[in-house]
mmCIF file of C-alpha atoms in Angstrom:
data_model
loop_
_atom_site.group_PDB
_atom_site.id
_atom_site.type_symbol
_atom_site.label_atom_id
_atom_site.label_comp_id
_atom_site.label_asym_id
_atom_site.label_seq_id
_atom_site.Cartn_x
_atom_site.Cartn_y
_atom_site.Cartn_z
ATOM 1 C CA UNK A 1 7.338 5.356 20.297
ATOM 2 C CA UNK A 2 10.489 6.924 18.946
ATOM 3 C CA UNK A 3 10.802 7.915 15.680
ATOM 4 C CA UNK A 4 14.939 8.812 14.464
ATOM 5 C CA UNK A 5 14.679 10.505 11.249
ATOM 6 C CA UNK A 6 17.668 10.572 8.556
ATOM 7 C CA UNK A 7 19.132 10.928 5.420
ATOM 8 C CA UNK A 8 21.764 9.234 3.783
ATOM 9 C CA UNK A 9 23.911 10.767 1.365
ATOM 10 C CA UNK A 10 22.018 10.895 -2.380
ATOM 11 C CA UNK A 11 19.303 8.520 -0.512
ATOM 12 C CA UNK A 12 15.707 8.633 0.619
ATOM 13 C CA UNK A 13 14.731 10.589 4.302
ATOM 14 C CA UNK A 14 14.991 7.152 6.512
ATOM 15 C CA UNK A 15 13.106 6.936 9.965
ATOM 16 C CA UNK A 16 13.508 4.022 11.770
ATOM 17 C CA UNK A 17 10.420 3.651 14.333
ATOM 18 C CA UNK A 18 11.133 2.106 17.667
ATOM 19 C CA UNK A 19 8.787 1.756 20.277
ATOM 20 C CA UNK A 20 7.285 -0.749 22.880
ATOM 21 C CA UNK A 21 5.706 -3.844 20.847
ATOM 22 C CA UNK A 22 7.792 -6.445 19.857
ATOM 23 C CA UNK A 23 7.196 -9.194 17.262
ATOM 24 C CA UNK A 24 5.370 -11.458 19.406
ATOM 25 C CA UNK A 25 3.259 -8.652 20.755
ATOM 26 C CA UNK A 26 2.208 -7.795 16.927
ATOM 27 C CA UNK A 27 1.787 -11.384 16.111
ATOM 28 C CA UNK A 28 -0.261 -12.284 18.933
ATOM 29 C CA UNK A 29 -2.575 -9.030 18.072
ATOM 30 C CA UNK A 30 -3.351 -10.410 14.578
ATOM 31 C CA UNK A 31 -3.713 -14.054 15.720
ATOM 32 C CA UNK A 32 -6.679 -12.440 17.424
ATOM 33 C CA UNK A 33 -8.640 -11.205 14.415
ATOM 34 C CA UNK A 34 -12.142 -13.462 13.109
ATOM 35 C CA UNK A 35 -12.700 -13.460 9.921
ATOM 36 C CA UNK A 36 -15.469 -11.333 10.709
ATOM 37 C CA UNK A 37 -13.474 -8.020 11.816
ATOM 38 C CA UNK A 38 -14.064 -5.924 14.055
ATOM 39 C CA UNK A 39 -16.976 -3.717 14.038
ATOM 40 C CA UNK A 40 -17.418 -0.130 12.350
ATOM 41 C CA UNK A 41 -17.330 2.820 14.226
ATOM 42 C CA UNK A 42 -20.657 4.496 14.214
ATOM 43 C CA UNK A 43 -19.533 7.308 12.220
ATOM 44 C CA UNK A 44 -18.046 5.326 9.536
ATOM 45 C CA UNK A 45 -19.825 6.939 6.409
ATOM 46 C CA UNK A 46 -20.233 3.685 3.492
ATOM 47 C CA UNK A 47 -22.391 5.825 0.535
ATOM 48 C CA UNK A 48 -20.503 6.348 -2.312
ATOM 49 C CA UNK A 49 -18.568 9.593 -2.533
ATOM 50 C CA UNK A 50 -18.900 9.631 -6.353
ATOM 51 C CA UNK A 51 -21.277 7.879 -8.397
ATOM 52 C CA UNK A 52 -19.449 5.844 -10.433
ATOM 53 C CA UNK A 53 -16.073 3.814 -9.764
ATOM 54 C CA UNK A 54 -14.825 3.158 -13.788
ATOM 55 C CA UNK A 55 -16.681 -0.181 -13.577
ATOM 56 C CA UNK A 56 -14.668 -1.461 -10.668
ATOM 57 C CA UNK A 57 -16.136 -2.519 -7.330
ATOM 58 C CA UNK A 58 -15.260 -1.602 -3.999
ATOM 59 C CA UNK A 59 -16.210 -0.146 -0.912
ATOM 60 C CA UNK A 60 -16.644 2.983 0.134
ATOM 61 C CA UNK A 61 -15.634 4.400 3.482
ATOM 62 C CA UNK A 62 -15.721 8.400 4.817
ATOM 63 C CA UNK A 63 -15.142 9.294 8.192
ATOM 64 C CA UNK A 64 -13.729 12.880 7.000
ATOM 65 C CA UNK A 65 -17.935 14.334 6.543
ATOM 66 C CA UNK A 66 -16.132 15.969 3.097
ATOM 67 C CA UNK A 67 -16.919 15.314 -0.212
ATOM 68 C CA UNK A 68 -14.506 13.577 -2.473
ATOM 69 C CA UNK A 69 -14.217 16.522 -5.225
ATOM 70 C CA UNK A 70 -13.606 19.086 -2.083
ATOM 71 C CA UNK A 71 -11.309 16.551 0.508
ATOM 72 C CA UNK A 72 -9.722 14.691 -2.475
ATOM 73 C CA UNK A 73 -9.356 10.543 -2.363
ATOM 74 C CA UNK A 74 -7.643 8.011 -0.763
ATOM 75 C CA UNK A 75 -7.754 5.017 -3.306
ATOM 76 C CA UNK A 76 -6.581 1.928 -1.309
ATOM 77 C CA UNK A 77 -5.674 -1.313 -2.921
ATOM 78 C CA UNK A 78 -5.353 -4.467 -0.396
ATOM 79 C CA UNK A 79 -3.188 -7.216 0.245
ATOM 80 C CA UNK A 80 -3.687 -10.708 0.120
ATOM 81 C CA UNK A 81 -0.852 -12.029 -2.294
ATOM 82 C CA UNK A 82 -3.043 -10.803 -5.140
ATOM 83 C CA UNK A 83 -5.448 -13.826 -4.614
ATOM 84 C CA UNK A 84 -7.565 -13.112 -2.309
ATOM 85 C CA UNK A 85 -8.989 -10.369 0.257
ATOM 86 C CA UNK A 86 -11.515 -9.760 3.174
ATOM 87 C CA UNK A 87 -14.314 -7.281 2.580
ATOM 88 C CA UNK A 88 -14.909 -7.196 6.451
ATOM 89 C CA UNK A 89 -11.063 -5.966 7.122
ATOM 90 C CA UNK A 90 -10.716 -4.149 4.019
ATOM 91 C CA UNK A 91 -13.880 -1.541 5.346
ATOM 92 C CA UNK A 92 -12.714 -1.136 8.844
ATOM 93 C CA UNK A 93 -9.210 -0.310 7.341
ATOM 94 C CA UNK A 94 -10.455 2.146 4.826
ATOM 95 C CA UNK A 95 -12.126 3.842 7.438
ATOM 96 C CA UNK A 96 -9.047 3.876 9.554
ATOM 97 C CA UNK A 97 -7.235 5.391 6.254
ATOM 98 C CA UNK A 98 -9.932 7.865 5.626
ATOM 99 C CA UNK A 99 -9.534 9.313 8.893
ATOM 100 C CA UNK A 100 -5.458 9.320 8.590
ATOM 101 C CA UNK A 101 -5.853 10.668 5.069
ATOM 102 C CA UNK A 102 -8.470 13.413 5.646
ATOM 103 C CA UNK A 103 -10.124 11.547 2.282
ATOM 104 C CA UNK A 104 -12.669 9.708 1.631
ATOM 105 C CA UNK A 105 -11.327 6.069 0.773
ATOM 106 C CA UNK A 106 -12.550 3.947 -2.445
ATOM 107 C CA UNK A 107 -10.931 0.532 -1.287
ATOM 108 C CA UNK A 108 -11.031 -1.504 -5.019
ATOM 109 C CA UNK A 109 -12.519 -5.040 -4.925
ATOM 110 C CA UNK A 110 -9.784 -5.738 -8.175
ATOM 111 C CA UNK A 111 -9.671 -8.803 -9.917
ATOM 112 C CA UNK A 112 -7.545 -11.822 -8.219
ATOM 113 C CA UNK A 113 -5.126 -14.442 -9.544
ATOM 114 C CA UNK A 114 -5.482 -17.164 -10.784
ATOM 115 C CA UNK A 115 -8.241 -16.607 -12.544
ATOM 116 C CA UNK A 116 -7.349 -12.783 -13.217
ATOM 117 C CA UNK A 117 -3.608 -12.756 -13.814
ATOM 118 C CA UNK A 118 -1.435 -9.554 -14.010
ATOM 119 C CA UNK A 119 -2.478 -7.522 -15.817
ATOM 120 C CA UNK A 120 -5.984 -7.752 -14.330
ATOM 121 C CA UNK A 121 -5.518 -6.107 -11.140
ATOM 122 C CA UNK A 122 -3.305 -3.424 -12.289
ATOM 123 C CA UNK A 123 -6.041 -2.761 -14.984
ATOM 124 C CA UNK A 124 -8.512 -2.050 -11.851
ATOM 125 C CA UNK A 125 -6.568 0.393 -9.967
ATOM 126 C CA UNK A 126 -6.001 2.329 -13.009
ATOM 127 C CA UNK A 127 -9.546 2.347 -14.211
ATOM 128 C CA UNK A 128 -10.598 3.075 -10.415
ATOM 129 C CA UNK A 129 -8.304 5.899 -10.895
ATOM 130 C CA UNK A 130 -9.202 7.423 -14.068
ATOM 131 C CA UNK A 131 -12.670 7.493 -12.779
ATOM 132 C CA UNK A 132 -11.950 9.921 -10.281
ATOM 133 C CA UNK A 133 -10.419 12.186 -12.718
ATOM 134 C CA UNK A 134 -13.405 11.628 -14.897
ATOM 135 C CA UNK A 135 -16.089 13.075 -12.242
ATOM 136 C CA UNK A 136 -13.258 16.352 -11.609
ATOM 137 C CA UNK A 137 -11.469 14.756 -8.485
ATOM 138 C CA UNK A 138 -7.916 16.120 -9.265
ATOM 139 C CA UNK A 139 -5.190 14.576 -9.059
ATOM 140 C CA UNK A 140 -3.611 16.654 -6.847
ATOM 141 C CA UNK A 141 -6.398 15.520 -4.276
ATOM 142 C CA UNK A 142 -5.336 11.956 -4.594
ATOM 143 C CA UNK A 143 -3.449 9.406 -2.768
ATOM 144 C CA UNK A 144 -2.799 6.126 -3.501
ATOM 145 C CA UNK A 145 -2.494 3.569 -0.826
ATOM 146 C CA UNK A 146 -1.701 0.059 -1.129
ATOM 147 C CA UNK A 147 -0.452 -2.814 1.382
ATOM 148 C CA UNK A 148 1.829 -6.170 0.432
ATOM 149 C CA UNK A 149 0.445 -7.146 -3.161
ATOM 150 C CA UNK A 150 -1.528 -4.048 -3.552
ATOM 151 C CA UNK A 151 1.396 -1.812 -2.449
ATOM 152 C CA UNK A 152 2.789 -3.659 -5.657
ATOM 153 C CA UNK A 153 -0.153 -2.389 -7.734
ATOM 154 C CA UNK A 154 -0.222 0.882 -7.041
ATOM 155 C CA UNK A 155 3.392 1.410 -7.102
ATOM 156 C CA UNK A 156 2.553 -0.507 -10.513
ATOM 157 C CA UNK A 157 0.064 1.848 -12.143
ATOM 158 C CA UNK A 158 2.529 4.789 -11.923
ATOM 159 C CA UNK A 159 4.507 2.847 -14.737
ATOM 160 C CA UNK A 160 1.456 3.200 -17.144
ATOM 161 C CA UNK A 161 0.203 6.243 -15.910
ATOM 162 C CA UNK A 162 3.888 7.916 -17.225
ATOM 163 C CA UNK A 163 2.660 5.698 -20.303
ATOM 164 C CA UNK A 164 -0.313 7.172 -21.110
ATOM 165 C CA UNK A 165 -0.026 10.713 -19.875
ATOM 166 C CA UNK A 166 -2.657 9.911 -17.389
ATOM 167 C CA UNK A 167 -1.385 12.759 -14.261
ATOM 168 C CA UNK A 168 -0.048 11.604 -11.371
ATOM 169 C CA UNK A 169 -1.586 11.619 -8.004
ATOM 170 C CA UNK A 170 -0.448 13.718 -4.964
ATOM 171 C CA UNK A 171 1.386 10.904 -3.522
ATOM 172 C CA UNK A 172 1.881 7.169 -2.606
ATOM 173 C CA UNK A 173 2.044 4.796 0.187
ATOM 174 C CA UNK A 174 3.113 1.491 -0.186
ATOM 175 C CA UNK A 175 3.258 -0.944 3.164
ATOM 176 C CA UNK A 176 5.232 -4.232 2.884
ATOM 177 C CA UNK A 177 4.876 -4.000 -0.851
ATOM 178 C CA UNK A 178 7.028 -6.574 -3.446
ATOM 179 C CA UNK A 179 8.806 -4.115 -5.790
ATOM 180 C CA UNK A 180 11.166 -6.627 -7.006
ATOM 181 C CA UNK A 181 9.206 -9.416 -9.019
ATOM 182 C CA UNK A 182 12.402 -11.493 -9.790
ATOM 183 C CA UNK A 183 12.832 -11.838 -5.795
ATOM 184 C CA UNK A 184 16.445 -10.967 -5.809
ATOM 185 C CA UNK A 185 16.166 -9.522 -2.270
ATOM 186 C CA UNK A 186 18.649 -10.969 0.346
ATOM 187 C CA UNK A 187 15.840 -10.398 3.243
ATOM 188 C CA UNK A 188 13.791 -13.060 1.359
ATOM 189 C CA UNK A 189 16.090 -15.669 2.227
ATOM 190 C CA UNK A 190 17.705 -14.024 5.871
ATOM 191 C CA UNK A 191 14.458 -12.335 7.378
ATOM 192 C CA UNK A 192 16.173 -10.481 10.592
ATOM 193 C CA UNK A 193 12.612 -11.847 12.729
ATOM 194 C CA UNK A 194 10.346 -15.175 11.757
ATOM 195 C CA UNK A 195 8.098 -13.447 9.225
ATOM 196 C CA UNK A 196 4.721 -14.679 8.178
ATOM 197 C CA UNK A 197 5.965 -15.127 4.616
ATOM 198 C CA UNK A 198 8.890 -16.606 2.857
ATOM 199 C CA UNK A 199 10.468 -17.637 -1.030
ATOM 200 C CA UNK A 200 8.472 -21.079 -1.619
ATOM 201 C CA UNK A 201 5.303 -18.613 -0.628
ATOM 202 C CA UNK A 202 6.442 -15.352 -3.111
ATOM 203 C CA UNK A 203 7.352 -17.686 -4.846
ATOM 204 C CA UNK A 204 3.961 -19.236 -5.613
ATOM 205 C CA UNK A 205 2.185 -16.012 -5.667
ATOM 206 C CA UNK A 206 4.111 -14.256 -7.766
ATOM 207 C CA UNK A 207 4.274 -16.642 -10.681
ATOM 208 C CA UNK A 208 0.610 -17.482 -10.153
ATOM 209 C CA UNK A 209 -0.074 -13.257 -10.589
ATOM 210 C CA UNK A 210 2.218 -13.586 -13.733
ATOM 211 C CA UNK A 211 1.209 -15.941 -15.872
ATOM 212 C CA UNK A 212 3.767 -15.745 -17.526
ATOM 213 C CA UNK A 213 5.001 -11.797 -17.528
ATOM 214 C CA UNK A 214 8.399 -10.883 -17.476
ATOM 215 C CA UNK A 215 9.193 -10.444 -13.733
ATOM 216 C CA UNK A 216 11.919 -7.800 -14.328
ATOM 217 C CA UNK A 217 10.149 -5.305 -16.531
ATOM 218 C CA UNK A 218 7.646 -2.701 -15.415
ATOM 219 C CA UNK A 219 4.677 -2.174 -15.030
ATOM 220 C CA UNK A 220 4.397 -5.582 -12.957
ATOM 221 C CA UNK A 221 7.887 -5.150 -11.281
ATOM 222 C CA UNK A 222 8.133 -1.803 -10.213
ATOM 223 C CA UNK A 223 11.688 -1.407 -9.422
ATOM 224 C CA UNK A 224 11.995 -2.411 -12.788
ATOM 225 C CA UNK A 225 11.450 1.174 -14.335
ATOM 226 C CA UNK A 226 11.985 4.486 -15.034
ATOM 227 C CA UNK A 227 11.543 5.839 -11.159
ATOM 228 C CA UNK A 228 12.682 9.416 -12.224
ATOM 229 C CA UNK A 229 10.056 12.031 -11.975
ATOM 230 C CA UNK A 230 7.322 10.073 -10.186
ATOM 231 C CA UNK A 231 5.337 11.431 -7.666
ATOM 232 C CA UNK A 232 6.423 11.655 -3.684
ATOM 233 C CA UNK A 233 6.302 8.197 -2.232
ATOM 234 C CA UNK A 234 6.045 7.197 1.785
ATOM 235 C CA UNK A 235 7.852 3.181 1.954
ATOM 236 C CA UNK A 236 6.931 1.775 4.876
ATOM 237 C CA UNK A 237 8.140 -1.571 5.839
ATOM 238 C CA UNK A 238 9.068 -3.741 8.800
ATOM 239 C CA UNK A 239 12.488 -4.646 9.683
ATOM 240 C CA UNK A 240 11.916 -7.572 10.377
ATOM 241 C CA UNK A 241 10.170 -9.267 7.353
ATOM 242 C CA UNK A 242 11.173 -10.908 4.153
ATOM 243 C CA UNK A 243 10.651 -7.845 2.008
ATOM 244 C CA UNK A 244 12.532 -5.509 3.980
ATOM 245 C CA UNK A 245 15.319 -5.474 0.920
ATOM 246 C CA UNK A 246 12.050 -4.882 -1.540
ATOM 247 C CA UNK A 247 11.261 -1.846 0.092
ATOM 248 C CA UNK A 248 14.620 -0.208 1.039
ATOM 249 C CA UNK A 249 16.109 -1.444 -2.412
ATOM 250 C CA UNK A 250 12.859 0.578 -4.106
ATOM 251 C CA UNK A 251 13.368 3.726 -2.232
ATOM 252 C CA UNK A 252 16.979 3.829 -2.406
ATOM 253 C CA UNK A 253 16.119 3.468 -6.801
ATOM 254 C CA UNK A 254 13.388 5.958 -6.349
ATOM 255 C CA UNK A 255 15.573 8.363 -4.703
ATOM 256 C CA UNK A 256 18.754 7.662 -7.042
ATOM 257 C CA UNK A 257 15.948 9.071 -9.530
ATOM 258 C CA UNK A 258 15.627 11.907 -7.898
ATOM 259 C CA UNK A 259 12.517 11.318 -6.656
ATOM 260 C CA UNK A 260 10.868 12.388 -3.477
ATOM 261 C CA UNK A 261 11.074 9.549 -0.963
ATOM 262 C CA UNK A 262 10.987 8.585 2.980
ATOM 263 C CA UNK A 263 11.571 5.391 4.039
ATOM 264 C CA UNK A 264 9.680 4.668 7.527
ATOM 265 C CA UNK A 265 11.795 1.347 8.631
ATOM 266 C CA UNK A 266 9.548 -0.317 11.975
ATOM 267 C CA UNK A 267 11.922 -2.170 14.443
ATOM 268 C CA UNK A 268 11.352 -5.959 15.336
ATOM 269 C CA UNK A 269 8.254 -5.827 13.346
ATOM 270 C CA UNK A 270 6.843 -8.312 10.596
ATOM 271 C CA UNK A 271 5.210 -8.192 7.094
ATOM 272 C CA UNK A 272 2.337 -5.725 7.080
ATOM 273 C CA UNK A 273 2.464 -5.407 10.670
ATOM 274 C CA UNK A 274 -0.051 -2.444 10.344
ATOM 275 C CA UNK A 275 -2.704 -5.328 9.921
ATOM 276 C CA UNK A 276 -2.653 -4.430 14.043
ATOM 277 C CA UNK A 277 -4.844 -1.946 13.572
ATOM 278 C CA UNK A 278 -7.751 -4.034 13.086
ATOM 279 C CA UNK A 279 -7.146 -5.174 16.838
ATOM 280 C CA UNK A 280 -8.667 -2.851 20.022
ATOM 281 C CA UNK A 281 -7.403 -0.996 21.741
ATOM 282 C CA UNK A 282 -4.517 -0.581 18.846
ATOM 283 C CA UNK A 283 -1.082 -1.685 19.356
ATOM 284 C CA UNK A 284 1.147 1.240 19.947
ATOM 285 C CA UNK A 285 2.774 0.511 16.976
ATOM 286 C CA UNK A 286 -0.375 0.806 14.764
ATOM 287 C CA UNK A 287 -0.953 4.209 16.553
ATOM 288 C CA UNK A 288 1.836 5.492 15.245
ATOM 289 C CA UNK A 289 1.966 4.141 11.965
ATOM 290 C CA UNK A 290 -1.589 6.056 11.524
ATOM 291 C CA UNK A 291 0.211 9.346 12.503
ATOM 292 C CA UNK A 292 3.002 9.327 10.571
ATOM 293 C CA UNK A 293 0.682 8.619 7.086
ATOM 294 C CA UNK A 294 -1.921 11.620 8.665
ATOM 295 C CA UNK A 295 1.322 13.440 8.574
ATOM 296 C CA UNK A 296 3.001 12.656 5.591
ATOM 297 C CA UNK A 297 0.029 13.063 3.657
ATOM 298 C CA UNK A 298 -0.973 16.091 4.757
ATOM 299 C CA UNK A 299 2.461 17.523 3.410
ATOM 300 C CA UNK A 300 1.766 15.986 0.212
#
C-alpha cells in the first residue's frame, strides 16, 4: 500500500491511500460475510471493563489485557443507517479496534430508527460517554469511533458535549460518516465507483432518523456547527462512494475552524470499505486502514 500524505493550504493533512485491491476485490470480500461473522480470536477478552455503561447496552471487547481507567476507551458506535446493526460483526470489529486502539472497546447497542428517532441514538453515545467519566476514565483516555451512521453520531455528540461543558475526548474517528444531513453533497449524485448506497437510500434513512429535525442544524447535522475548538479528528472515507463530498466537505469545515484534522482519502474504494476486515485473511486494504488508526491514535 502507498500512503501520499499532504496538506493543502489552510486545509486538513490529506493522505490519499493507494494500494492493490480494487473495488471489486473489496466488494467481493464483503459479499462473503454470513450473518453469523466470523469467529473471535481466542484472546478476545468480552467482561466488562467497567461496571456500569450509563444504562446503555453494548458489548464489550479487550484484546489490550489493560484496564479501562489505566489504557483509556475506545467507545465505538456502528453503522447500519441508524436502523439496524449486527451484534456478531459489531464484537469481532470492536476487538479489531481494541487492538488498533490499545483500548478496551465499549461498542453501544443505541437505540434505532424508526422507533427511536434522532435524538435517541445521539442520547446513547453521550450517556455511554458520561459513564466513563463517571467511574474516573478521563477523557483524555478516550476515543470515539464511529462508522457510516454512527460516524454521524459521534461526530454528533461533540455538538452537545460543547453544550453542556461535558470535556472532550482525546480524539475522533469517523469512517464513511454523513456529516451533511441536508445531502447537498455532489458525490451523492456522481459517485466516482458504483457504491453500495445512493440519494433515494440517504434519502430514506435520513428522514426516517429525523422525524422531523431540522437537517441543517447541529447536533444531528454535524457540519452544521460550530467546528472551532473541537477535539483532533481522523476522516476516513473512500473515494469512491457517495459520501466522499460528506467527509472531505467536513474536514475541510473542521479545519477552516482551526481544528486539528487528517483526511485519509482510500482509492477505488466504496462506502465503509473497512467492513473488509471482517473477511480472512484481511484485504490489504483493511490492513492498512488498521495501521493508520493504531497510529493516529496513538499520537492523540
Amino acid at each position: 500500500m502507498n500512503a501520499s500524505p499532504s496538506r493543502e493550504p489552510e486545509g486538513p493533512v490529506v493522505t490519499r491511500v493507494t494500494g492493490p485491491d480494487d473495488l471489486a476485490t473489496i466488494v467481493a470480500a464483503i459479499g462473503t460475510l454470513t450473518a453469523s461473522g466470523p469467529p473471535l480470536p481466542d484472546d478476545a477478552d468480552g467482561a466488562p471493563a467497567l461496571p456500569h455503561t450509563g444504562g446503555v447496552p453494548g458489548q464489550w471487547m479487550n484484546a489490550t489485557g489493560r484496564t479501562a481507567v489505566d489504557a483509556g476507551v475506545t467507545l465505538y458506535a456502528h453503522g447500519g443507517g441508524f436502523e439496524q446493526h449486527n451484534p456478531e460483526f459489531e464484537r469481532v470489529m470492536a476487538y479489531l479496534f481494541s487492538k488498533a486502539t490499545g483500548r478496551p472497546v465499549f461498542a453501544v447497542d443505541y437505540r434505532l430508527a424508526p422507533a427511536h428517532p434522532f435524538p435517541a441514538a445521539h442520547d446513547d453515545v453521550l450517556a455511554a460517554y458520561r459513564s466513563l467519566l463517571d467511574q474516573d476514565v478521563p477523557a483524555s483516555r478516550i476515543v470515539l469511533l464511529g462508522e457510516s451512521a454512527g460516524g454521524t453520531l459521534v461526530l454528533s455528540a461533540l455538538h452537545t458535549m460543547r453544550a453542556e461543558r461535558i470535556p472532550f475526548p482525546a480524539g475522533v474517528v469517523a469512517v464513511s460518516a454523513i456529516t451533511d444531513l441536508t445531502l447537498s453533497g455532489r458525490s451523492i449524485d456522481a459517485p466516482a465507483a458504483d457504491d453500495m448506497l445512493n440519494r433515494p437510500v440517504l434519502e430514506r434513512i435520513v428522514a426516517q432518523y429525523l422525524n422531523g429535525a431540522a437537517p441543517d442544524q447541529a447536533p444531528q447535522s454535524p457540519l452544521h456547527g460550530d467546528l472551532s475548538g473541537l477535539p483532533p479528528s481522523l476522516i476516513v472515507v473512500g473515494a469512491g462512494e457517495v459520501l466522499l463530498d460528506d467527509n472531505r466537505g467536513y474536514a475541510d469545515a473542521l479545519a477552516a475552524a482551526g481544528t486539528p484534522v487528517s483526511l485519509d482519502i482510500y482509492e477505488g474504494m466504496p462506502h465503509a470499505f473497512h467492513v473488509s476486515l471482517l473477511t480472512e485473511p484481511h484485504p490489504a486494504t483493511a490492513t492498512t486502514f488498521l495501521e493508520r488508526l493504531s497510529a493516529w491514535t496513538a499520537s492523540v
